[in-house]
Amino acid sequence: MIANYTDHAANERTFLAWIRTGLAVTAFGFFLVKLNLLVAVAGGGSSPHLSVEGGEPLVAAAARYAGLALVVTGIAIIARSGAGFERTRRAIDRDEVIHIPRTRAESLLSAAVTVAVVIFCIYLAKL
């Protein structure tokens, strides 16, 4: 029998949930970048330039960078989940009670995803 099996199983389920979330965020970022390229090609074949006139090229550029930010954020979520999984696994295997310090990584990653999704929604509203 594995010592603390239920704790290890719960830790692994949490880790896999974070991996799924990171993959979904990364895939959404790729989708946003590809959608931006598709709209640029369908709209006349020219890539969007930063401009203040009308605001649409600025929104298109912001959407492209939001997509890239989502890809990077998804990769960061996956990396953070691996570190958290390993830290919790070691804490479960110890005999004494350990206080794991709280981090703000989850809040920062959630804020980054929220900002990128808001930019995406503005981009879709401008199409």
PDB file of N, CA and C in Angstrom, residues 46-87:
ATOM      1  N   SER A  46      -2.891  42.606 -46.394  1.00  0.00           N
ATOM      2  CA  SER A  46      -1.842  43.378 -45.742  1.00  0.00           C
ATOM      3  C   SER A  46      -1.857  43.098 -44.249  1.00  0.00           C
ATOM      4  N   SER A  47      -0.683  43.073 -43.680  1.00  0.00           N
ATOM      5  CA  SER A  47      -0.616  42.853 -42.229  1.00  0.00           C
ATOM      6  C   SER A  47      -0.989  44.140 -41.521  1.00  0.00           C
ATOM      7  N   PRO A  48      -1.607  44.050 -40.349  1.00  0.00           N
ATOM      8  CA  PRO A  48      -2.035  45.249 -39.634  1.00  0.00           C
ATOM      9  C   PRO A  48      -0.844  46.049 -39.121  1.00  0.00           C
ATOM     10  N   HIS A  49      -0.966  47.367 -39.241  1.00  0.00           N
ATOM     11  CA  HIS A  49       0.066  48.270 -38.743  1.00  0.00           C
ATOM     12  C   HIS A  49      -0.511  49.068 -37.595  1.00  0.00           C
ATOM     13  N   LEU A  50       0.373  49.463 -36.696  1.00  0.00           N
ATOM     14  CA  LEU A  50      -0.083  50.279 -35.576  1.00  0.00           C
ATOM     15  C   LEU A  50      -0.455  51.666 -36.078  1.00  0.00           C
ATOM     16  N   SER A  51      -1.680  52.025 -35.847  1.00  0.00           N
ATOM     17  CA  SER A  51      -2.179  53.316 -36.277  1.00  0.00           C
ATOM     18  C   SER A  51      -3.275  53.757 -35.334  1.00  0.00           C
ATOM     19  N   VAL A  52      -3.492  55.047 -35.267  1.00  0.00           N
ATOM     20  CA  VAL A  52      -4.542  55.550 -34.401  1.00  0.00           C
ATOM     21  C   VAL A  52      -5.802  55.829 -35.214  1.00  0.00           C
ATOM     22  N   GLU A  53      -5.706  55.865 -36.525  1.00  0.00           N
ATOM     23  CA  GLU A  53      -6.847  56.175 -37.376  1.00  0.00           C
ATOM     24  C   GLU A  53      -7.866  55.043 -37.322  1.00  0.00           C
ATOM     25  N   GLY A  54      -9.035  55.335 -36.814  1.00  0.00           N
ATOM     26  CA  GLY A  54     -10.088  54.340 -36.744  1.00  0.00           C
ATOM     27  C   GLY A  54      -9.912  53.350 -35.614  1.00  0.00           C
ATOM     28  N   GLY A  55      -8.714  53.147 -35.181  1.00  0.00           N
ATOM     29  CA  GLY A  55      -8.445  52.249 -34.075  1.00  0.00           C
ATOM     30  C   GLY A  55      -8.437  50.777 -34.434  1.00  0.00           C
ATOM     31  N   GLU A  56      -8.929  50.395 -35.633  1.00  0.00           N
ATOM     32  CA  GLU A  56      -9.015  48.983 -35.976  1.00  0.00           C
ATOM     33  C   GLU A  56      -7.647  48.329 -36.151  1.00  0.00           C
ATOM     34  N   PRO A  57      -6.681  48.952 -36.840  1.00  0.00           N
ATOM     35  CA  PRO A  57      -5.361  48.315 -36.898  1.00  0.00           C
ATOM     36  C   PRO A  57      -4.714  48.185 -35.518  1.00  0.00           C
ATOM     37  N   LEU A  58      -4.978  49.141 -34.654  1.00  0.00           N
ATOM     38  CA  LEU A  58      -4.446  49.073 -33.301  1.00  0.00           C
ATOM     39  C   LEU A  58      -5.072  47.907 -32.540  1.00  0.00           C
ATOM     40  N   VAL A  59      -6.372  47.709 -32.716  1.00  0.00           N
ATOM     41  CA  VAL A  59      -7.057  46.591 -32.063  1.00  0.00           C
ATOM     42  C   VAL A  59      -6.545  45.267 -32.623  1.00  0.00           C
ATOM     43  N   ALA A  60      -6.315  45.189 -33.935  1.00  0.00           N
ATOM     44  CA  ALA A  60      -5.803  43.960 -34.545  1.00  0.00           C
ATOM     45  C   ALA A  60      -4.413  43.630 -34.011  1.00  0.00           C
ATOM     46  N   ALA A  61      -3.569  44.645 -33.883  1.00  0.00           N
ATOM     47  CA  ALA A  61      -2.229  44.415 -33.333  1.00  0.00           C
ATOM     48  C   ALA A  61      -2.315  44.002 -31.868  1.00  0.00           C
ATOM     49  N   ALA A  62      -3.220  44.634 -31.124  1.00  0.00           N
ATOM     50  CA  ALA A  62      -3.396  44.263 -29.718  1.00  0.00           C
ATOM     51  C   ALA A  62      -3.897  42.832 -29.604  1.00  0.00           C
ATOM     52  N   ALA A  63      -4.780  42.404 -30.511  1.00  0.00           N
ATOM     53  CA  ALA A  63      -5.283  41.035 -30.488  1.00  0.00           C
ATOM     54  C   ALA A  63      -4.169  40.039 -30.796  1.00  0.00           C
ATOM     55  N   ARG A  64      -3.298  40.401 -31.731  1.00  0.00           N
ATOM     56  CA  ARG A  64      -2.173  39.516 -32.051  1.00  0.00           C
ATOM     57  C   ARG A  64      -1.269  39.360 -30.837  1.00  0.00           C
ATOM     58  N   TYR A  65      -0.954  40.462 -30.178  1.00  0.00           N
ATOM     59  CA  TYR A  65      -0.099  40.393 -28.997  1.00  0.00           C
ATOM     60  C   TYR A  65      -0.816  39.726 -27.821  1.00  0.00           C
ATOM     61  N   ALA A  66      -2.136  39.880 -27.739  1.00  0.00           N
ATOM     62  CA  ALA A  66      -2.895  39.183 -26.700  1.00  0.00           C
ATOM     63  C   ALA A  66      -2.839  37.670 -26.932  1.00  0.00           C
ATOM     64  N   GLY A  67      -2.899  37.251 -28.182  1.00  0.00           N
ATOM     65  CA  GLY A  67      -2.764  35.831 -28.496  1.00  0.00           C
ATOM     66  C   GLY A  67      -1.401  35.291 -28.101  1.00  0.00           C
ATOM     67  N   LEU A  68      -0.363  36.050 -28.412  1.00  0.00           N
ATOM     68  CA  LEU A  68       0.981  35.634 -28.004  1.00  0.00           C
ATOM     69  C   LEU A  68       1.115  35.623 -26.489  1.00  0.00           C
ATOM     70  N   ALA A  69       0.476  36.591 -25.822  1.00  0.00           N
ATOM     71  CA  ALA A  69       0.509  36.631 -24.360  1.00  0.00           C
ATOM     72  C   ALA A  69      -0.216  35.423 -23.777  1.00  0.00           C
ATOM     73  N   LEU A  70      -1.300  34.995 -24.409  1.00  0.00           N
ATOM     74  CA  LEU A  70      -2.009  33.805 -23.942  1.00  0.00           C
ATOM     75  C   LEU A  70      -1.162  32.555 -24.097  1.00  0.00           C
ATOM     76  N   VAL A  71      -0.417  32.459 -25.179  1.00  0.00           N
ATOM     77  CA  VAL A  71       0.471  31.309 -25.365  1.00  0.00           C
ATOM     78  C   VAL A  71       1.522  31.278 -24.254  1.00  0.00           C
ATOM     79  N   VAL A  72       2.132  32.416 -23.991  1.00  0.00           N
ATOM     80  CA  VAL A  72       3.146  32.495 -22.945  1.00  0.00           C
ATOM     81  C   VAL A  72       2.522  32.226 -21.571  1.00  0.00           C
ATOM     82  N   THR A  73       1.334  32.750 -21.331  1.00  0.00           N
ATOM     83  CA  THR A  73       0.649  32.523 -20.061  1.00  0.00           C
ATOM     84  C   THR A  73       0.299  31.052 -19.888  1.00  0.00           C
ATOM     85  N   GLY A  74      -0.140  30.391 -20.935  1.00  0.00           N
ATOM     86  CA  GLY A  74      -0.429  28.958 -20.861  1.00  0.00           C
ATOM     87  C   GLY A  74       0.811  28.147 -20.522  1.00  0.00           C
ATOM     88  N   ILE A  75       1.927  28.505 -21.127  1.00  0.00           N
ATOM     89  CA  ILE A  75       3.187  27.823 -20.808  1.00  0.00           C
ATOM     90  C   ILE A  75       3.576  28.088 -19.360  1.00  0.00           C
ATOM     91  N   ALA A  76       3.362  29.308 -18.885  1.00  0.00           N
ATOM     92  CA  ALA A  76       3.660  29.635 -17.479  1.00  0.00           C
ATOM     93  C   ALA A  76       2.755  28.858 -16.527  1.00  0.00           C
ATOM     94  N   ILE A  77       1.488  28.667 -16.893  1.00  0.00           N
ATOM     95  CA  ILE A  77       0.573  27.881 -16.067  1.00  0.00           C
ATOM     96  C   ILE A  77       1.067  26.444 -15.955  1.00  0.00           C
ATOM     97  N   ILE A  78       1.516  25.887 -17.065  1.00  0.00           N
ATOM     98  CA  ILE A  78       2.019  24.516 -17.052  1.00  0.00           C
ATOM     99  C   ILE A  78       3.277  24.413 -16.193  1.00  0.00           C
ATOM    100  N   ALA A  79       4.189  25.370 -16.334  1.00  0.00           N
ATOM    101  CA  ALA A  79       5.414  25.356 -15.526  1.00  0.00           C
ATOM    102  C   ALA A  79       5.102  25.526 -14.047  1.00  0.00           C
ATOM    103  N   ARG A  80       4.186  26.428 -13.731  1.00  0.00           N
ATOM    104  CA  ARG A  80       3.807  26.662 -12.335  1.00  0.00           C
ATOM    105  C   ARG A  80       3.130  25.437 -11.738  1.00  0.00           C
ATOM    106  N   SER A  81       2.329  24.741 -12.527  1.00  0.00           N
ATOM    107  CA  SER A  81       1.659  23.550 -12.009  1.00  0.00           C
ATOM    108  C   SER A  81       2.665  22.445 -11.708  1.00  0.00           C
ATOM    109  N   GLY A  82       3.681  22.319 -12.535  1.00  0.00           N
ATOM    110  CA  GLY A  82       4.721  21.316 -12.269  1.00  0.00           C
ATOM    111  C   GLY A  82       5.467  21.604 -10.985  1.00  0.00           C
ATOM    112  N   ALA A  83       5.808  22.867 -10.777  1.00  0.00           N
ATOM    113  CA  ALA A  83       6.508  23.238  -9.544  1.00  0.00           C
ATOM    114  C   ALA A  83       5.620  23.033  -8.321  1.00  0.00           C
ATOM    115  N   GLY A  84       4.360  23.409  -8.427  1.00  0.00           N
ATOM    116  CA  GLY A  84       3.433  23.223  -7.310  1.00  0.00           C
ATOM    117  C   GLY A  84       3.196  21.757  -6.994  1.00  0.00           C
ATOM    118  N   PHE A  85       3.093  20.939  -8.037  1.00  0.00           N
ATOM    119  CA  PHE A  85       2.902  19.503  -7.838  1.00  0.00           C
ATOM    120  C   PHE A  85       4.075  18.900  -7.083  1.00  0.00           C
ATOM    121  N   GLU A  86       5.265  19.237  -7.502  1.00  0.00           N
ATOM    122  CA  GLU A  86       6.462  18.683  -6.860  1.00  0.00           C
ATOM    123  C   GLU A  86       6.600  19.162  -5.419  1.00  0.00           C
ATOM    124  N   ARG A  87       6.314  20.430  -5.176  1.00  0.00           N
ATOM    125  CA  ARG A  87       6.389  20.974  -3.820  1.00  0.00           C
ATOM    126  C   ARG A  87       5.385  20.274  -2.908  1.00  0.00           C
TER     127      ARG A  87
END
